[in-house]
Coordinates of C-alpha atoms in Angstrom, one line a residue:
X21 CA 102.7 84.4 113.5
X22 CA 99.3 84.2 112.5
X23 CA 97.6 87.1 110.4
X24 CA 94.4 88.3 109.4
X25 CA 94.4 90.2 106.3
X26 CA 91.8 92.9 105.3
X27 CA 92.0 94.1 101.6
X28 CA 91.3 97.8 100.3
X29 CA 88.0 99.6 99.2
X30 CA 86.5 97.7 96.3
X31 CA 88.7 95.1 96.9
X32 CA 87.8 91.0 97.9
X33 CA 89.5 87.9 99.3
X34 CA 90.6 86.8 95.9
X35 CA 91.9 90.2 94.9
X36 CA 93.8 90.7 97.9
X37 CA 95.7 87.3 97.8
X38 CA 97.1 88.2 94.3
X39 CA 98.5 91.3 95.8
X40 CA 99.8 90.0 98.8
X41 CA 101.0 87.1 97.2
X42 CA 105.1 87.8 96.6
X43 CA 105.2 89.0 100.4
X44 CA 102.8 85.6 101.5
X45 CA 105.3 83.9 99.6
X46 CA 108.2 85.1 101.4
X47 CA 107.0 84.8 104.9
X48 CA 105.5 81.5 104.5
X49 CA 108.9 80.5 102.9
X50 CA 110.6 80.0 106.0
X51 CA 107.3 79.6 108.4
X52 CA 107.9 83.1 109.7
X53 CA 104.1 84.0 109.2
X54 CA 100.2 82.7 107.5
X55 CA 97.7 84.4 106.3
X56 CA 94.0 84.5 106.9
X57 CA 92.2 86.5 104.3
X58 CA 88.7 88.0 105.0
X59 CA 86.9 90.8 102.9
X60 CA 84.1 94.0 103.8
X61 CA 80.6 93.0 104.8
X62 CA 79.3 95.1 102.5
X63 CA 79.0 94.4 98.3
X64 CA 79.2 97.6 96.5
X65 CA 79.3 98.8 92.9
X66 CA 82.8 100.7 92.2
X67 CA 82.7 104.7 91.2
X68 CA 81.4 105.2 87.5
X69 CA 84.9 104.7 85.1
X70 CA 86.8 102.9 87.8
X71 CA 85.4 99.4 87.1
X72 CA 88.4 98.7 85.3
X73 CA 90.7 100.0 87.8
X74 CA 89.4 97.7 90.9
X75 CA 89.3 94.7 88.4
X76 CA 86.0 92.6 88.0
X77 CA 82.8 92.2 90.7
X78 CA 82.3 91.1 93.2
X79 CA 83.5 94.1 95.2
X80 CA 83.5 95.0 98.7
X81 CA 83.6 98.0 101.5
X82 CA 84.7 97.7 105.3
X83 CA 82.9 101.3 105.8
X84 CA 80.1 102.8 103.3
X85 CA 77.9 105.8 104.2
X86 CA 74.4 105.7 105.6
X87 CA 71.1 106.0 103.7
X88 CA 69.7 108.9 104.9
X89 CA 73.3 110.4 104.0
X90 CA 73.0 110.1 100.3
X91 CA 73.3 113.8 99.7
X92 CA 76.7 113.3 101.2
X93 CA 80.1 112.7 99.3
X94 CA 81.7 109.3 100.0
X95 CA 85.3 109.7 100.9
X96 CA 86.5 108.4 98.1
X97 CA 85.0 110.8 95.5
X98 CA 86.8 113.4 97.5
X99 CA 90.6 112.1 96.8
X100 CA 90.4 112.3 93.2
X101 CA 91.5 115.9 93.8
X102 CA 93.5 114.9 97.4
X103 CA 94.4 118.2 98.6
X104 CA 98.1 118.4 99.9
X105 CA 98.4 120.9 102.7
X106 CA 101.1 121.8 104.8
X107 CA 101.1 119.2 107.4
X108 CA 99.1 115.2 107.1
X109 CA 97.1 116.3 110.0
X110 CA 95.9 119.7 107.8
X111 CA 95.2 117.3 104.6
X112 CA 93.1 114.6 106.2
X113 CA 91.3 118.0 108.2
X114 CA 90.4 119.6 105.3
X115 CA 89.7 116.6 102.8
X116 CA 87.1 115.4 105.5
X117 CA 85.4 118.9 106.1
X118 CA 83.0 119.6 103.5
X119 CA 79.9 117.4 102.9
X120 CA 81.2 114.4 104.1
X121 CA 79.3 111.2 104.3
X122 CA 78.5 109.8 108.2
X123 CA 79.6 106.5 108.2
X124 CA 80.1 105.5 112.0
X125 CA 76.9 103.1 111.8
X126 CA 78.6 101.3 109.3
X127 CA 82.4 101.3 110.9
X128 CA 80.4 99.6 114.1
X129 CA 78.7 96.8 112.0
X130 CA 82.2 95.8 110.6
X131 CA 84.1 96.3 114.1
X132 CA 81.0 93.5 115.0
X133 CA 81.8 91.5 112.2
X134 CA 85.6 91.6 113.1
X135 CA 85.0 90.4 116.3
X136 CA 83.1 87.9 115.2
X137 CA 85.9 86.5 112.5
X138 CA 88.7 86.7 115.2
X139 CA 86.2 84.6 117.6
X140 CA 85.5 81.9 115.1
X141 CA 88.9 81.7 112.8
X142 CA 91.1 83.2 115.1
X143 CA 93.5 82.9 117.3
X144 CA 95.3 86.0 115.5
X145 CA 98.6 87.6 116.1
X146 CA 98.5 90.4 113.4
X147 CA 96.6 92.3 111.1
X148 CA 97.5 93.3 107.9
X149 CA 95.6 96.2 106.1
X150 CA 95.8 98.1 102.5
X151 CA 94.3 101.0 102.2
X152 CA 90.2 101.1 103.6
X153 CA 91.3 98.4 105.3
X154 CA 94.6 99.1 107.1
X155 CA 91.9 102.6 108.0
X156 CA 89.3 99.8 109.9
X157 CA 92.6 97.4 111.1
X158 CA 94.1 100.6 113.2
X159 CA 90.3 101.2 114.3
X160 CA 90.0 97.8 115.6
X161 CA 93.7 98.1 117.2
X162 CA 92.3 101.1 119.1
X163 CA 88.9 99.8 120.0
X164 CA 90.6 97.1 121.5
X165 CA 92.7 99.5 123.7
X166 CA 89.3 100.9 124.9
X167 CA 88.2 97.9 125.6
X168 CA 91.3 96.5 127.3
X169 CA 90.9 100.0 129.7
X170 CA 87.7 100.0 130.4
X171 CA 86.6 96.1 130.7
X172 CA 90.1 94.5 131.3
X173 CA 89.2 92.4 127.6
X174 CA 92.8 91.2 126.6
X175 CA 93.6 92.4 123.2
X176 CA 93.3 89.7 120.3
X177 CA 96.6 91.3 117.7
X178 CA 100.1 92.1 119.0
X179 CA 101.1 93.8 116.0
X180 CA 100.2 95.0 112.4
X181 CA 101.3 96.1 108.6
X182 CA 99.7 99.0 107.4
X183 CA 100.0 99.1 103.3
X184 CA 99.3 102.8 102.1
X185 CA 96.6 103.3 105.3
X186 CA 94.6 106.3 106.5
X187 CA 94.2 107.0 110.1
X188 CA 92.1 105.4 112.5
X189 CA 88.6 106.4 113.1
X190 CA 88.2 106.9 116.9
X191 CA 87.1 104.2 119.2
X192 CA 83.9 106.1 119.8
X193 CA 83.4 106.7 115.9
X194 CA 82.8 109.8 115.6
X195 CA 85.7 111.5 113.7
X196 CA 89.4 110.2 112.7
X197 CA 92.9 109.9 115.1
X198 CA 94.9 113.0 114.4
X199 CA 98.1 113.5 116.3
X200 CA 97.4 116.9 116.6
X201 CA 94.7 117.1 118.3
X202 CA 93.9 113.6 120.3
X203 CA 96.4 111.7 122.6
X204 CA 95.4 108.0 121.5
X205 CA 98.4 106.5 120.1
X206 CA 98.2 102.5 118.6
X207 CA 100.6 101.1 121.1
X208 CA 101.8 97.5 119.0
X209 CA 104.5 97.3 117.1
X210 CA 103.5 99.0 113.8
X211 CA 105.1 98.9 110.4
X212 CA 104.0 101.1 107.4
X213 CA 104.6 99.9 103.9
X214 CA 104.1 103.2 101.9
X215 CA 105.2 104.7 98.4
X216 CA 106.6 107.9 98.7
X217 CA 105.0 108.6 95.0
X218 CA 101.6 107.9 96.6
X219 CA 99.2 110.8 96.0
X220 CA 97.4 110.2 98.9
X221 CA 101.2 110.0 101.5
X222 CA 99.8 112.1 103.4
X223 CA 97.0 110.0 104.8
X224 CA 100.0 107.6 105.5
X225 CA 101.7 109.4 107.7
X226 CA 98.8 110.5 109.6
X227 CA 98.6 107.6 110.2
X228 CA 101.9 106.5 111.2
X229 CA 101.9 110.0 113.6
X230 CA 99.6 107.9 115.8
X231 CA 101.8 104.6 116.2
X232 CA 103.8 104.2 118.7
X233 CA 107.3 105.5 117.3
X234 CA 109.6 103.8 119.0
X235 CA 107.8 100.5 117.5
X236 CA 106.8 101.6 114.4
X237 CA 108.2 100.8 111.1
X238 CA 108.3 103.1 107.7
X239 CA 109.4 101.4 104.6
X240 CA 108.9 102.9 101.7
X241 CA 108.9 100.8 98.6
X242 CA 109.1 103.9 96.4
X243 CA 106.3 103.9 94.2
X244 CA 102.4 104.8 94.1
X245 CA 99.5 103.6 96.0
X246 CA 100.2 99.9 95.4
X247 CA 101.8 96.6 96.8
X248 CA 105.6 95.9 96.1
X249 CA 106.1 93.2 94.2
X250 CA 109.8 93.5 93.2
X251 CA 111.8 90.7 93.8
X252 CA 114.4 92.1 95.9
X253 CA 111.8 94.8 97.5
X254 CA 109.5 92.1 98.6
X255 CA 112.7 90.3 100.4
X256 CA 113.8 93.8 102.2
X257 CA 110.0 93.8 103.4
X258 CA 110.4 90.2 104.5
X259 CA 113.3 91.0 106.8
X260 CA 111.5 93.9 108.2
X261 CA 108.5 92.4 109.1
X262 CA 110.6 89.5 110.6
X263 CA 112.4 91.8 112.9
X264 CA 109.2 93.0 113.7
X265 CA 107.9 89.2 114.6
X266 CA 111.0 89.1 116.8
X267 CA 110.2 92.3 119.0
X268 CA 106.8 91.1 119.3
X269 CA 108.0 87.7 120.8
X270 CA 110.2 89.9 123.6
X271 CA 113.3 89.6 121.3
X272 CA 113.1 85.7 120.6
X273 CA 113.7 84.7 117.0
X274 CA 110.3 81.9 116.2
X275 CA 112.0 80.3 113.4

């Protein structure tokens, strides 16, 4: 199973392959799975004091906000004080309410340049996303639902890893996927690699309350908003995803 990998805000192609690197390893062990890595079309400059954080230029954004939003808050300034509110649906309401940048011009230009990567280095069977980019992989899931309605197009990726994701932005852009209020559901087999010390869980399982449940995945690797790497974590993952591969291919082990 082939997938294409998209890495997390401020993140690149380089970065990513270090942090994917001890699950790579373990699914390429046994031929189970490759990895295509791509990174955001857009080069950005990290929030002031985080340079450190998101390691060293260049760095990258699947979704940025528009110029004539710039006296808009990007997203990201927001989570520094994530709110936590009763339910994930409540929390991703209210952290998107107030002074939020547009950025639905930008979320097309990368669904474009997607496309564009599946066409000429695909075929793909999955997507794998951290963070921004498992937010843009579940759009591009649901855009191609749209598309598969309303033009008959045959969607590219049968299923998909979501590491510490956010949820979807709809297919028409204009506001997130909330199971609370919207009845589009990602209908591949799912599986969501969170930390259940993540500050920002909550945009995890808003996202994971608009997979499919009886084909979606939780495993929880017990930490913060990061990428296990533990030894004996990373081989639990391995099996997971594996079983995974096997539903996808009706039940039929590929290796």
């Amino acid at each position: 199973m082939r997938f294409l990998c998209l890495p997390g805000a401020f993140g690149s192609i380089e970065k990513f392959k270090v942090q994917l690197a001890p699950l790579v390893n373990e699914l390429e062990s046994d031929k189970s799975a490759e990895f295509h890595f791509v990174q955001g079309p857009y080069e950005v400059d990290p929030p002031k004091g985080y340079e450190e954080f998101f390691g060293g230029a260049p760095y990258y954004r699947f979704i940025v906000a528009e110029g004539d939003q710039a006296d808009k808050v990007d997203v990201l300034e927001r989570i520094r004080d994530f709110p936590q509110l009763e339910t994930p649906e409540m929390t991703m309401r209210e952290l998107m309410t107030y002074g939020i940048a547009r950025t639905d011009k930008s979320a097309a230009y990368t669904l474009r340049y997607l496309y564009n990567i599946v066409e000429k280095e695909g075929p793909f069977d999955g997507i794998v996303g951290y963070s921004e980019g498992a937010t843009i992989a579940a759009t591009l899931l649901l855009h191609e639902q749209m598309l598969h309605e309303e033009y008959g197009r045959i969607p590219t990726f049968k299923c998909a890893l979501f590491f510490g994701g956010w949820p979807p932005v709809k297919p028409t852009l204009d506001g997130l996927v909330l199971s609370d209020e919207s009845d589009l559901m990602i209908d591949v087999p799912t599986c969501h690699i969170i930390g259940s010390l993540d500050p920002y869980l909550h945009g995890n399982m808003a996202l994971y309350n608009v997979c499919d449940p009886d084909s979606a995945y939780i495993f929880d690797h017990a930490k913060g908003h990061t990428l296990p790497r533990d030894k004996k974590m990373v081989k639990e993952l391995g099996d997971t995803v594996r079983k995974m591969i096997v539903e996808v291919n009706g039940g039929v082990s590929p290796y």
